[in-house]
PDB file of C-alpha atoms and ligand atoms in Angstrom:
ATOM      1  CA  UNK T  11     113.871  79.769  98.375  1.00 33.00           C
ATOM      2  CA  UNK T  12     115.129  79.901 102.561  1.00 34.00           C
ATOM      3  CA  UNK T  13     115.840  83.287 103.038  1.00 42.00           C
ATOM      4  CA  UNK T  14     115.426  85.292 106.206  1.00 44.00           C
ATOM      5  CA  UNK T  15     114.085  88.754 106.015  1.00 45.00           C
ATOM      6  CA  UNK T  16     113.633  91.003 108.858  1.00 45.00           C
ATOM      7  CA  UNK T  17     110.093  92.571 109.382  1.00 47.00           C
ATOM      8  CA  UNK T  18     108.903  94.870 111.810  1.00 48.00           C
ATOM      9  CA  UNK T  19     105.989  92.093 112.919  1.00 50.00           C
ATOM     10  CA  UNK T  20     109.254  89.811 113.595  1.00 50.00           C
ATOM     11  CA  UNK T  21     111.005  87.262 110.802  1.00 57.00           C
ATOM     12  CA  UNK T  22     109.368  85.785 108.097  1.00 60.00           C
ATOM     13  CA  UNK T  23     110.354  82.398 106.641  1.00 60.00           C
ATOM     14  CA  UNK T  24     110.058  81.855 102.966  1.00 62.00           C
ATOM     15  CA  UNK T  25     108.777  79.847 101.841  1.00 89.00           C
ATOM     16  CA  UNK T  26     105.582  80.511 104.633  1.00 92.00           C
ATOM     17  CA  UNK T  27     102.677  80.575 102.240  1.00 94.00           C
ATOM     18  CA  UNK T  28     103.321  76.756 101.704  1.00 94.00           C
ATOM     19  CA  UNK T  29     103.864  75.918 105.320  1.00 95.00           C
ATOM     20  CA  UNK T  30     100.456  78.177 105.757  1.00 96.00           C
ATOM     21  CA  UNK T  31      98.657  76.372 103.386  1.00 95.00           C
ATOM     22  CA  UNK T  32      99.753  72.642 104.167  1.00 94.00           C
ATOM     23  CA  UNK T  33      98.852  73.324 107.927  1.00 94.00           C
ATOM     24  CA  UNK T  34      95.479  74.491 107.563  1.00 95.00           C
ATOM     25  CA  UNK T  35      95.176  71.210 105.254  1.00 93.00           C
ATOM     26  CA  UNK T  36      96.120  69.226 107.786  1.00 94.00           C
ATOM     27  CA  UNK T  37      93.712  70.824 110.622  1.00 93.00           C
ATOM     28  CA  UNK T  38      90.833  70.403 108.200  1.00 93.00           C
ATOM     29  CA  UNK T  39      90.611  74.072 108.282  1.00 93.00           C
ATOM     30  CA  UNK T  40      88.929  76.083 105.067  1.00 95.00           C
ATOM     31  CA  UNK T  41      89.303  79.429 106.263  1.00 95.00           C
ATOM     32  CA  UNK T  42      92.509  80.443 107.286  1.00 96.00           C
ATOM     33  CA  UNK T  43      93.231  82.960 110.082  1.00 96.00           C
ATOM     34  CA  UNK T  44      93.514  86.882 109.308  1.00 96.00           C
ATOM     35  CA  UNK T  45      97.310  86.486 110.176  1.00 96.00           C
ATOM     36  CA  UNK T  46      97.924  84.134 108.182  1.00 96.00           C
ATOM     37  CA  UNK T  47      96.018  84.917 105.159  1.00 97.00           C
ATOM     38  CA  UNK T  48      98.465  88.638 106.141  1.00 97.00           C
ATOM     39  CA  UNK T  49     101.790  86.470 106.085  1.00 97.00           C
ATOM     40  CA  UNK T  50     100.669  84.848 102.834  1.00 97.00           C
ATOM     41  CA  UNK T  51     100.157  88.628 101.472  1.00 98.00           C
ATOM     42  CA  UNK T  52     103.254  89.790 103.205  1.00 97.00           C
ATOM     43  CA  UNK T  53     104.810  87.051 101.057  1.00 96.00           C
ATOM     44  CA  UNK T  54     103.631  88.107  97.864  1.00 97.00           C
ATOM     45  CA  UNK T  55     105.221  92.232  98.352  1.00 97.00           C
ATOM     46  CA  UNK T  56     101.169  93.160  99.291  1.00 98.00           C
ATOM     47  CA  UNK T  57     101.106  95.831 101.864  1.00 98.00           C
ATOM     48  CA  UNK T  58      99.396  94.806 104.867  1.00 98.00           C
ATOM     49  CA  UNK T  59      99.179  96.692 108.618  1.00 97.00           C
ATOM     50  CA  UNK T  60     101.934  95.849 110.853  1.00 96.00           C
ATOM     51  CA  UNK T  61     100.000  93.707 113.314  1.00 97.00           C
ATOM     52  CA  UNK T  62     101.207  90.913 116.663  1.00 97.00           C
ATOM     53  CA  UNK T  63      98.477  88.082 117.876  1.00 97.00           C
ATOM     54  CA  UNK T  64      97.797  88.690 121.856  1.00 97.00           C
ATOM     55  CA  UNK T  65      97.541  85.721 124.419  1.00 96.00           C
ATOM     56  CA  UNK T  66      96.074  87.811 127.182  1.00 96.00           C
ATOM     57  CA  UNK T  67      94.925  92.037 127.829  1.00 97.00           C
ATOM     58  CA  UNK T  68      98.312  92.717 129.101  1.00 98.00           C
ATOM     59  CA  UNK T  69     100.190  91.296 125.825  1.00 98.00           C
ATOM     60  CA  UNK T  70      98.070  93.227 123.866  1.00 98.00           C
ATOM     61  CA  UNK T  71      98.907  96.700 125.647  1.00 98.00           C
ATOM     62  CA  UNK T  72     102.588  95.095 125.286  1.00 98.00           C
ATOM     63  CA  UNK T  73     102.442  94.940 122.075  1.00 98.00           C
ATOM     64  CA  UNK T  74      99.969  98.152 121.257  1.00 98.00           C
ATOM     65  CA  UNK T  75     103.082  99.550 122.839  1.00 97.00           C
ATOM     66  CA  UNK T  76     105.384  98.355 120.357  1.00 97.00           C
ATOM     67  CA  UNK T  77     103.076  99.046 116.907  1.00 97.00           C
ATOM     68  CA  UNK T  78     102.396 103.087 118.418  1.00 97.00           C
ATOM     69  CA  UNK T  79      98.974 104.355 118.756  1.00 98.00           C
ATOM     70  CA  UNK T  80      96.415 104.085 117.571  1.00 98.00           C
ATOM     71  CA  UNK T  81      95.987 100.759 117.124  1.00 98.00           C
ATOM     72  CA  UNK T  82      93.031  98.315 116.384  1.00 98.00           C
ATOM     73  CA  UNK T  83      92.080  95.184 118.106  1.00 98.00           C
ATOM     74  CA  UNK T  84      90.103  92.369 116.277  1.00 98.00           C
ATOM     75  CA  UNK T  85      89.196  88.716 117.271  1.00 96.00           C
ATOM     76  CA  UNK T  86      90.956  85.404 115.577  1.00 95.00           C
ATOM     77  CA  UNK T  87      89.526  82.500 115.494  1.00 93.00           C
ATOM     78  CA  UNK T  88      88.614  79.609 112.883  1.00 91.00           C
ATOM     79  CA  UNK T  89      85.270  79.846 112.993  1.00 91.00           C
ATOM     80  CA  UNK T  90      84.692  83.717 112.717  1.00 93.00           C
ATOM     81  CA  UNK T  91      84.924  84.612 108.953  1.00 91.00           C
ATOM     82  CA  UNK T  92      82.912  88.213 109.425  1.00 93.00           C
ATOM     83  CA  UNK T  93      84.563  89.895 112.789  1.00 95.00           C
ATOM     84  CA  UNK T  94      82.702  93.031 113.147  1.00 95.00           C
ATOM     85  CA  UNK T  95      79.155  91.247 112.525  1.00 94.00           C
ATOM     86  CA  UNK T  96      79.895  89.861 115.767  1.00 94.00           C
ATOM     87  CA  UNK T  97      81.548  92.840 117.274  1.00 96.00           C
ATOM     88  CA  UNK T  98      84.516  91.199 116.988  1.00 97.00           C
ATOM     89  CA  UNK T  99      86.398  94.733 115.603  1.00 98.00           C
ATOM     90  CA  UNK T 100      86.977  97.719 117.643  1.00 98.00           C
ATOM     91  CA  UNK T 101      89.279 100.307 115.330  1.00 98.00           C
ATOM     92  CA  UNK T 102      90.966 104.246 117.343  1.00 98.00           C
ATOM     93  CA  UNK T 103      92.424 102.788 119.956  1.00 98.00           C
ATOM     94  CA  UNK T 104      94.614 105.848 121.611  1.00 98.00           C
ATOM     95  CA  UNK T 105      96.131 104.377 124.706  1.00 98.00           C
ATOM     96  CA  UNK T 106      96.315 100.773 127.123  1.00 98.00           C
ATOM     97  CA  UNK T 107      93.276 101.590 129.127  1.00 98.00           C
ATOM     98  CA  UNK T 108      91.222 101.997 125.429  1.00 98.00           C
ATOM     99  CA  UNK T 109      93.355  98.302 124.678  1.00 98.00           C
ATOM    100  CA  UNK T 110      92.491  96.696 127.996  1.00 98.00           C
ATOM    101  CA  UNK T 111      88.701  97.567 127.555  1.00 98.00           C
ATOM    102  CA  UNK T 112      88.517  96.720 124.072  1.00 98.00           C
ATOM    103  CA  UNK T 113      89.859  93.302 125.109  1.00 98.00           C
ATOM    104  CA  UNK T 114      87.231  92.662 127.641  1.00 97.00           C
ATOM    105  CA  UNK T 115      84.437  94.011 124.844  1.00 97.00           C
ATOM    106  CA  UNK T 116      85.453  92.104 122.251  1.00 97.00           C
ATOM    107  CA  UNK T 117      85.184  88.776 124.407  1.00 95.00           C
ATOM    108  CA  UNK T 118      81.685  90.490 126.052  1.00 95.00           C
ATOM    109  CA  UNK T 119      80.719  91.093 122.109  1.00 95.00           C
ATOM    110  CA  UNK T 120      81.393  87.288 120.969  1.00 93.00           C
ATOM    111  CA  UNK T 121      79.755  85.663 123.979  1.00 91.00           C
ATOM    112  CA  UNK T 122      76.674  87.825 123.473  1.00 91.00           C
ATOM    113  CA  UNK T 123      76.276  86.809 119.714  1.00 87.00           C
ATOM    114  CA  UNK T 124      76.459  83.288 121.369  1.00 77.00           C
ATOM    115  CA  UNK T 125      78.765  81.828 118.888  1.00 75.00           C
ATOM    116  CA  UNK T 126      80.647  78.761 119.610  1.00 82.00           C
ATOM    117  CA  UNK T 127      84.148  79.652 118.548  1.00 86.00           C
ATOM    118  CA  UNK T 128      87.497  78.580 119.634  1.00 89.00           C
ATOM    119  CA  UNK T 129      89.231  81.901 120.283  1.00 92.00           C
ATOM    120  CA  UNK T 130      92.915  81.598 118.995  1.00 92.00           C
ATOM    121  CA  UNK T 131      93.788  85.255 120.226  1.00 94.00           C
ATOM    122  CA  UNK T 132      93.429  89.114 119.663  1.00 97.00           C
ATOM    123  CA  UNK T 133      94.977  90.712 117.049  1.00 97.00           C
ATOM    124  CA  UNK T 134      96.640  94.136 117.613  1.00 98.00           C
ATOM    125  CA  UNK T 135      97.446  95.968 114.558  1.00 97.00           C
ATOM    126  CA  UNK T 136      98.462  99.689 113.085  1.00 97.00           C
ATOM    127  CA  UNK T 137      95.575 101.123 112.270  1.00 98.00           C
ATOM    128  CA  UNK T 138      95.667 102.680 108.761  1.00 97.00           C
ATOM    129  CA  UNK T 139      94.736 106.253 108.535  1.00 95.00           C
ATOM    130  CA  UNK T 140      91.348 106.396 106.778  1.00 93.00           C
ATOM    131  CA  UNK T 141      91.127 106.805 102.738  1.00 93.00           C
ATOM    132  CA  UNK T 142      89.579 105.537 100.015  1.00 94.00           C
ATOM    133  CA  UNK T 143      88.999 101.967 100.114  1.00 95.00           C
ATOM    134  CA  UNK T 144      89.078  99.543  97.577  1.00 97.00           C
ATOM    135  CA  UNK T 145      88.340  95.407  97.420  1.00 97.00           C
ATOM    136  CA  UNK T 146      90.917  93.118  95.638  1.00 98.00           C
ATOM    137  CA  UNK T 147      89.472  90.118  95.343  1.00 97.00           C
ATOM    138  CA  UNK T 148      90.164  86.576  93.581  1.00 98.00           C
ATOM    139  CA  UNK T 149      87.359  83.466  93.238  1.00 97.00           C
ATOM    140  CA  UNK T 150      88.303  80.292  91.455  1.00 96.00           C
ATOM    141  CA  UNK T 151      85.521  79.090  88.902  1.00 92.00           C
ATOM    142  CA  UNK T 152      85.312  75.542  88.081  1.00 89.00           C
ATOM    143  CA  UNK T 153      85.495  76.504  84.072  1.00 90.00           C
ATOM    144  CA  UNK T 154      88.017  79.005  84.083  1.00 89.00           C
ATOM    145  CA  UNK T 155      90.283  78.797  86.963  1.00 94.00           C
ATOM    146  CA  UNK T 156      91.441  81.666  89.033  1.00 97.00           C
ATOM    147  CA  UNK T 157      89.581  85.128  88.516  1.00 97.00           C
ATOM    148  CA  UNK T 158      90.836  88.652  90.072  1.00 98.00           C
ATOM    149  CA  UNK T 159      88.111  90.954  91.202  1.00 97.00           C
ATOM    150  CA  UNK T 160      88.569  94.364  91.676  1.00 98.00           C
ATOM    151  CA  UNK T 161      85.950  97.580  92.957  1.00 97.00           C
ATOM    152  CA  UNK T 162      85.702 100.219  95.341  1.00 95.00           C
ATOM    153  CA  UNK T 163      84.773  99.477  99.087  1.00 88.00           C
ATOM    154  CA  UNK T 164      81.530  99.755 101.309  1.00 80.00           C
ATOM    155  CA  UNK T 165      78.396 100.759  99.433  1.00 81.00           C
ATOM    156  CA  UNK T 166      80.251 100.394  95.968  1.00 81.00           C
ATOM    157  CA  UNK T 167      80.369  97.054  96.467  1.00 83.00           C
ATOM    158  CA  UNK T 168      77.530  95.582  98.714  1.00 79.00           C
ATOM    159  CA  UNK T 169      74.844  98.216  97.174  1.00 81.00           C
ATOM    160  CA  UNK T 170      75.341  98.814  93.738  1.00 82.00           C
ATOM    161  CA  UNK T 171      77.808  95.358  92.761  1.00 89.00           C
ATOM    162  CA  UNK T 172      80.356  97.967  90.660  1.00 93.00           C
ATOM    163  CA  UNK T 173      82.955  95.476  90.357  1.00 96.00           C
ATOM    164  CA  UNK T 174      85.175  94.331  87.488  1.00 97.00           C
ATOM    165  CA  UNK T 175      86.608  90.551  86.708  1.00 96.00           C
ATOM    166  CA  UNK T 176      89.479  89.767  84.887  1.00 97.00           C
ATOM    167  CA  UNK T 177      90.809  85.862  84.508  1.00 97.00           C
ATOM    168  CA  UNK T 178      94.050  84.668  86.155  1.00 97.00           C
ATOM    169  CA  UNK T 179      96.727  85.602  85.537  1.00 97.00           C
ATOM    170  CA  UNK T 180      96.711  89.289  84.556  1.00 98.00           C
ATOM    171  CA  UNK T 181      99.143  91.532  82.891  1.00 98.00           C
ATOM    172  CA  UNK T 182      99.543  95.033  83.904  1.00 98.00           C
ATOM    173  CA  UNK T 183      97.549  96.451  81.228  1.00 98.00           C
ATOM    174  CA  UNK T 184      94.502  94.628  82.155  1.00 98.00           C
ATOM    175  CA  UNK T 185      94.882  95.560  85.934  1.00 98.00           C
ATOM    176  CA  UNK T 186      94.893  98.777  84.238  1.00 98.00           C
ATOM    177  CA  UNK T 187      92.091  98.067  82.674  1.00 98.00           C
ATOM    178  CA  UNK T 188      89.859  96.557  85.973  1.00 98.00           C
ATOM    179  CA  UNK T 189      90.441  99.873  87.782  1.00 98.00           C
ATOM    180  CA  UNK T 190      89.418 102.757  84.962  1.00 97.00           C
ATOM    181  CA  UNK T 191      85.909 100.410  84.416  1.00 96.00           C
ATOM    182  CA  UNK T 192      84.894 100.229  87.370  1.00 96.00           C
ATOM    183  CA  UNK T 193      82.066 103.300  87.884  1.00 95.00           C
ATOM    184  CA  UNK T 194      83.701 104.641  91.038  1.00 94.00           C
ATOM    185  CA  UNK T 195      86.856 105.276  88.973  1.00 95.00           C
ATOM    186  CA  UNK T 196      86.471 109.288  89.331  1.00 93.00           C
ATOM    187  CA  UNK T 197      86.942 108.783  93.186  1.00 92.00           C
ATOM    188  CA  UNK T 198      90.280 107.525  92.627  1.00 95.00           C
ATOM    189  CA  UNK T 199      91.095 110.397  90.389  1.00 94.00           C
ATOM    190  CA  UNK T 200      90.939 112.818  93.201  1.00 88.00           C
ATOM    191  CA  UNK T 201      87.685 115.186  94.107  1.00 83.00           C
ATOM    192  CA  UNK T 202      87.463 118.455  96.415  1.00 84.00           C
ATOM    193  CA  UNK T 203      90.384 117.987  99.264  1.00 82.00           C
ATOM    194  CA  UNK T 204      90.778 114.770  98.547  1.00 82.00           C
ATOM    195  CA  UNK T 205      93.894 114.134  96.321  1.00 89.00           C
ATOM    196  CA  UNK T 206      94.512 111.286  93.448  1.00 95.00           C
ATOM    197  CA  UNK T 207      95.030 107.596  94.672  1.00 97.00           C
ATOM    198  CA  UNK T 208      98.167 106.072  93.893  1.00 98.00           C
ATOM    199  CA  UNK T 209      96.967 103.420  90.807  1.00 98.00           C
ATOM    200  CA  UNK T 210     100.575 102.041  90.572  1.00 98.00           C
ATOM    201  CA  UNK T 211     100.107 100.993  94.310  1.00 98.00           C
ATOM    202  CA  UNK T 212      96.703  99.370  93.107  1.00 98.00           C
ATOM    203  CA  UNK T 213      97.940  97.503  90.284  1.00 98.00           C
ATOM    204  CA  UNK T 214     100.875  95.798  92.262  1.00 98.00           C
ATOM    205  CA  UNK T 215      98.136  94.447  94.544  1.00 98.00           C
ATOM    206  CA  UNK T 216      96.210  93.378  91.814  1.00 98.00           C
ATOM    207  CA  UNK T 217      99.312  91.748  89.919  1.00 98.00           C
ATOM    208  CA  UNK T 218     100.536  90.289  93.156  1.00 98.00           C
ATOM    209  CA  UNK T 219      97.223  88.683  94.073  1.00 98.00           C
ATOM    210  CA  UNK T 220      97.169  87.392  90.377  1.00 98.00           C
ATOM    211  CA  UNK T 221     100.335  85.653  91.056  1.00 97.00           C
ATOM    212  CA  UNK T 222      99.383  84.183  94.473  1.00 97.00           C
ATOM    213  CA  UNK T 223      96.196  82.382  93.221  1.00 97.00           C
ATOM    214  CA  UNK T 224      98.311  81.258  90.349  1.00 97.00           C
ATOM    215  CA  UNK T 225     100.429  79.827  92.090  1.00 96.00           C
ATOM    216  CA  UNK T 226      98.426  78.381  94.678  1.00 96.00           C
ATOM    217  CA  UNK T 227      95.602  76.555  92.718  1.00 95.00           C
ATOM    218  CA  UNK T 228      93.956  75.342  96.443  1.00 95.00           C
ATOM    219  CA  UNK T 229      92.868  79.097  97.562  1.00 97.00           C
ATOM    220  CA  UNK T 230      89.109  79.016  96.192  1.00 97.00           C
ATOM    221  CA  UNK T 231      88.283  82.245  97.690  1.00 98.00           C
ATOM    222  CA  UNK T 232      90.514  85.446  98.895  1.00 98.00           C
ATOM    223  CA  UNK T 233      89.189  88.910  99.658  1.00 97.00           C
ATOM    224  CA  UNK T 234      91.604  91.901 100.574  1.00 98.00           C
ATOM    225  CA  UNK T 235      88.679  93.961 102.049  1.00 96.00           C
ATOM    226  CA  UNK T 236      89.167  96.567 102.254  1.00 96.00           C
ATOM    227  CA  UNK T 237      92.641  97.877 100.978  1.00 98.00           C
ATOM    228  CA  UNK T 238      93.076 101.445 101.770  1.00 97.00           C
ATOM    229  CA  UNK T 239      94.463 103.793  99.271  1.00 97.00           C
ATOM    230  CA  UNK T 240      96.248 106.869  99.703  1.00 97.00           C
ATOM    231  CA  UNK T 241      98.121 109.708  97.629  1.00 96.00           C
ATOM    232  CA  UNK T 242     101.332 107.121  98.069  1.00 97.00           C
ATOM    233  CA  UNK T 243     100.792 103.885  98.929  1.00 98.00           C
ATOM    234  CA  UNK T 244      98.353 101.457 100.375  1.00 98.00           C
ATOM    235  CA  UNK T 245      97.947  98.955 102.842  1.00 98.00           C
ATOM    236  CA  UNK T 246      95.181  95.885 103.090  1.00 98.00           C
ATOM    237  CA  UNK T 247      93.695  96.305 106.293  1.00 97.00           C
ATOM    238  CA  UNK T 248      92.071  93.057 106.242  1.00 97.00           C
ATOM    239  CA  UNK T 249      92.586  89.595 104.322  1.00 98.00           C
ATOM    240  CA  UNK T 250      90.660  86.596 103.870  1.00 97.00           C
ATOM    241  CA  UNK T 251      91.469  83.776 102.230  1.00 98.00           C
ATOM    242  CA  UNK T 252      89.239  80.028 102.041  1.00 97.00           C
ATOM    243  CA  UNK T 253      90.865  76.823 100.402  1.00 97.00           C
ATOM    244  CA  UNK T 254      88.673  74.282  98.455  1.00 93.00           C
TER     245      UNK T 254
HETATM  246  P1  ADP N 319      85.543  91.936 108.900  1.00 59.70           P
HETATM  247  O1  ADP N 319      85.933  90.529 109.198  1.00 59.70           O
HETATM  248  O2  ADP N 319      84.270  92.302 109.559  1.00 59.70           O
HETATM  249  O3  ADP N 319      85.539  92.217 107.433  1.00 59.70           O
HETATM  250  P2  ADP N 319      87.727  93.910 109.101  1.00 59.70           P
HETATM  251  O4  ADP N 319      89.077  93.450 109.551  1.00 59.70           O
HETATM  252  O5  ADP N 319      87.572  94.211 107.657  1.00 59.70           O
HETATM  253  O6  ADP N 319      86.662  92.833 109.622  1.00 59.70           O
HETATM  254  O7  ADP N 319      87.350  95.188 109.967  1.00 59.70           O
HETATM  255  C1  ADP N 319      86.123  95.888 109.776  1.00 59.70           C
HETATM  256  C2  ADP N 319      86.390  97.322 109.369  1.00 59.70           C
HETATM  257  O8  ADP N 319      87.189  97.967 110.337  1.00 59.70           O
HETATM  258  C3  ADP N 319      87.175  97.450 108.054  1.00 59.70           C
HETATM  259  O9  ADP N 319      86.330  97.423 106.952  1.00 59.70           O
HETATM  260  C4  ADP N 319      87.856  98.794 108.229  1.00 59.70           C
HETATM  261  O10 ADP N 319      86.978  99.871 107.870  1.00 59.70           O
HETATM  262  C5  ADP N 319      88.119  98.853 109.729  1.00 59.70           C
HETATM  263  N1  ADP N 319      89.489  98.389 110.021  1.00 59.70           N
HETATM  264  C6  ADP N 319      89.873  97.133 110.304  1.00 59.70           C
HETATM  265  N2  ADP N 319      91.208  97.053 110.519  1.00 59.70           N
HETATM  266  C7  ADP N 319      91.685  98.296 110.378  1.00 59.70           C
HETATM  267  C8  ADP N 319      93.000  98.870 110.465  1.00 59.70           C
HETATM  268  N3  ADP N 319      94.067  98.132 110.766  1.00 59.70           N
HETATM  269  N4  ADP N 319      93.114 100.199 110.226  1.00 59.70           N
HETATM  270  C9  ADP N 319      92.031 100.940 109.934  1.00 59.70           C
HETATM  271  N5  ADP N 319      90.783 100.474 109.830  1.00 59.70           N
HETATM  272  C10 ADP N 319      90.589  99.158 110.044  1.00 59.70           C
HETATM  273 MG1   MG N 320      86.859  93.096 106.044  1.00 59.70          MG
END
């Protein structure tokens, strides 16, 4: 598999994932970098924000430029796993001055928290209108291998742990399955003004992620958190994914 395809973050190499993986092996690195945890994703047909990684302030207005307002700016490096505990996020940005400051404040944000990380660059990415958001999730158990997680995002989660589990790998009827059980389901059914989520979109995440930590026995941990959700379509905002 060598084929070329043409994306609008630039070209993508299949097989990448591999090349991903085998290169944060060598580094001795267990968490891999947002973009390349969104390549991996991009790999496997899950929607991700278009999204460039910025050397300096002025490449980042370049290529805020490029992606079309508004756009968000986030840190990369290897050692940050959780970017807005360290005010390492800063989402609306409407124009290059709002990019140019956020630049500075990110770097003022990381240096204040005092945490000694290599910074690899900024990321500038489309940010996704807001919408429901949902967590796709996969955690390999010693016992039973690779297991999909699914549940809605924010307090859903964190607060009250509504979240389903399903072992790897899934058919369609069980990815069916993880998003009716969850509690939160009715908010994905549509309330008031807000209309029904797409499920199809949902369950092609969840089969695609099912497939990816099949195939790729080495990822221990990988959280697509949050994925937002909308009438048609979604689109992971964030990725994370940690190797044994
Ligand atoms: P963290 O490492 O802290 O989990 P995230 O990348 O998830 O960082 O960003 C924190 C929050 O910012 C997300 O939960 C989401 O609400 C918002 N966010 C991040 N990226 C985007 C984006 N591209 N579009 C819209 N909202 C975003
Ligand atoms: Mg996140």
């Amino acid at each position: 598999m060598s084929y070329i395809i043409n994306l609008p973050m630039g070209t993508l190499t299949l097989n990448e994932t591999l090349r991903i993986l085998s290169q944060a092996q060598k580094d001795g690195r267990k968490a891999l970098l947002e973009t390349e945890a969104k390549t991996i994703c991009m790999e496997y047909d899950i929607p991700v924000t278009k999204f460039k990684l910025a050397g300096t302030a002025t490449e980042a207005v370049k290529f805020a430029d490029e992606i079309g307002y508004p756009v968000v700016l986030k840190i990369v490096s290897p050692e940050i796993i959780h970017k807005s505990d360290v005010g390492g996020v800063i989402v609306n940005l409407k124009n290059a001055k709002e990019v140019r400051n956020a630049y500075e404040q990110i770097l003022e944000n990381i240096e204040k928290h005092k945490v000694a990380a290599r910074i690899v660059g900024m990321l500038v990415q489309e940010m996704a209108p807001p919408s429901t958001e949902v967590i796709v999730g996969a955690i390999k158990d010693p016992q039973f291998g690779p297991a999909l997680m699914f549940g809605l995002g924010g307090v859903f989660v964190e607060l009250l742990k509504d979240v389903t589990f399903r072992v790897a790998p899934i058919s369609e009827q069980e990815a069916r399955e993880m998003i009716t059980e969850v509690k939160a389901y009715p908010l994905l059914k549509g309330y008031r003004n807000v209309p029904p989520a797409d499920i199809d979109a949902i369950v092609k995440v969840l089969l695609s992620t099912s497939k990816l930590v099949m195939d790729h026995q080495e990822i221990k941990e990988l959280d697509l958190n949050p994925v937002m959700v909308y009438a048609k379509g979604a689109k992971t905002v964030d990725a994370r994914i940690i190797l044994e």
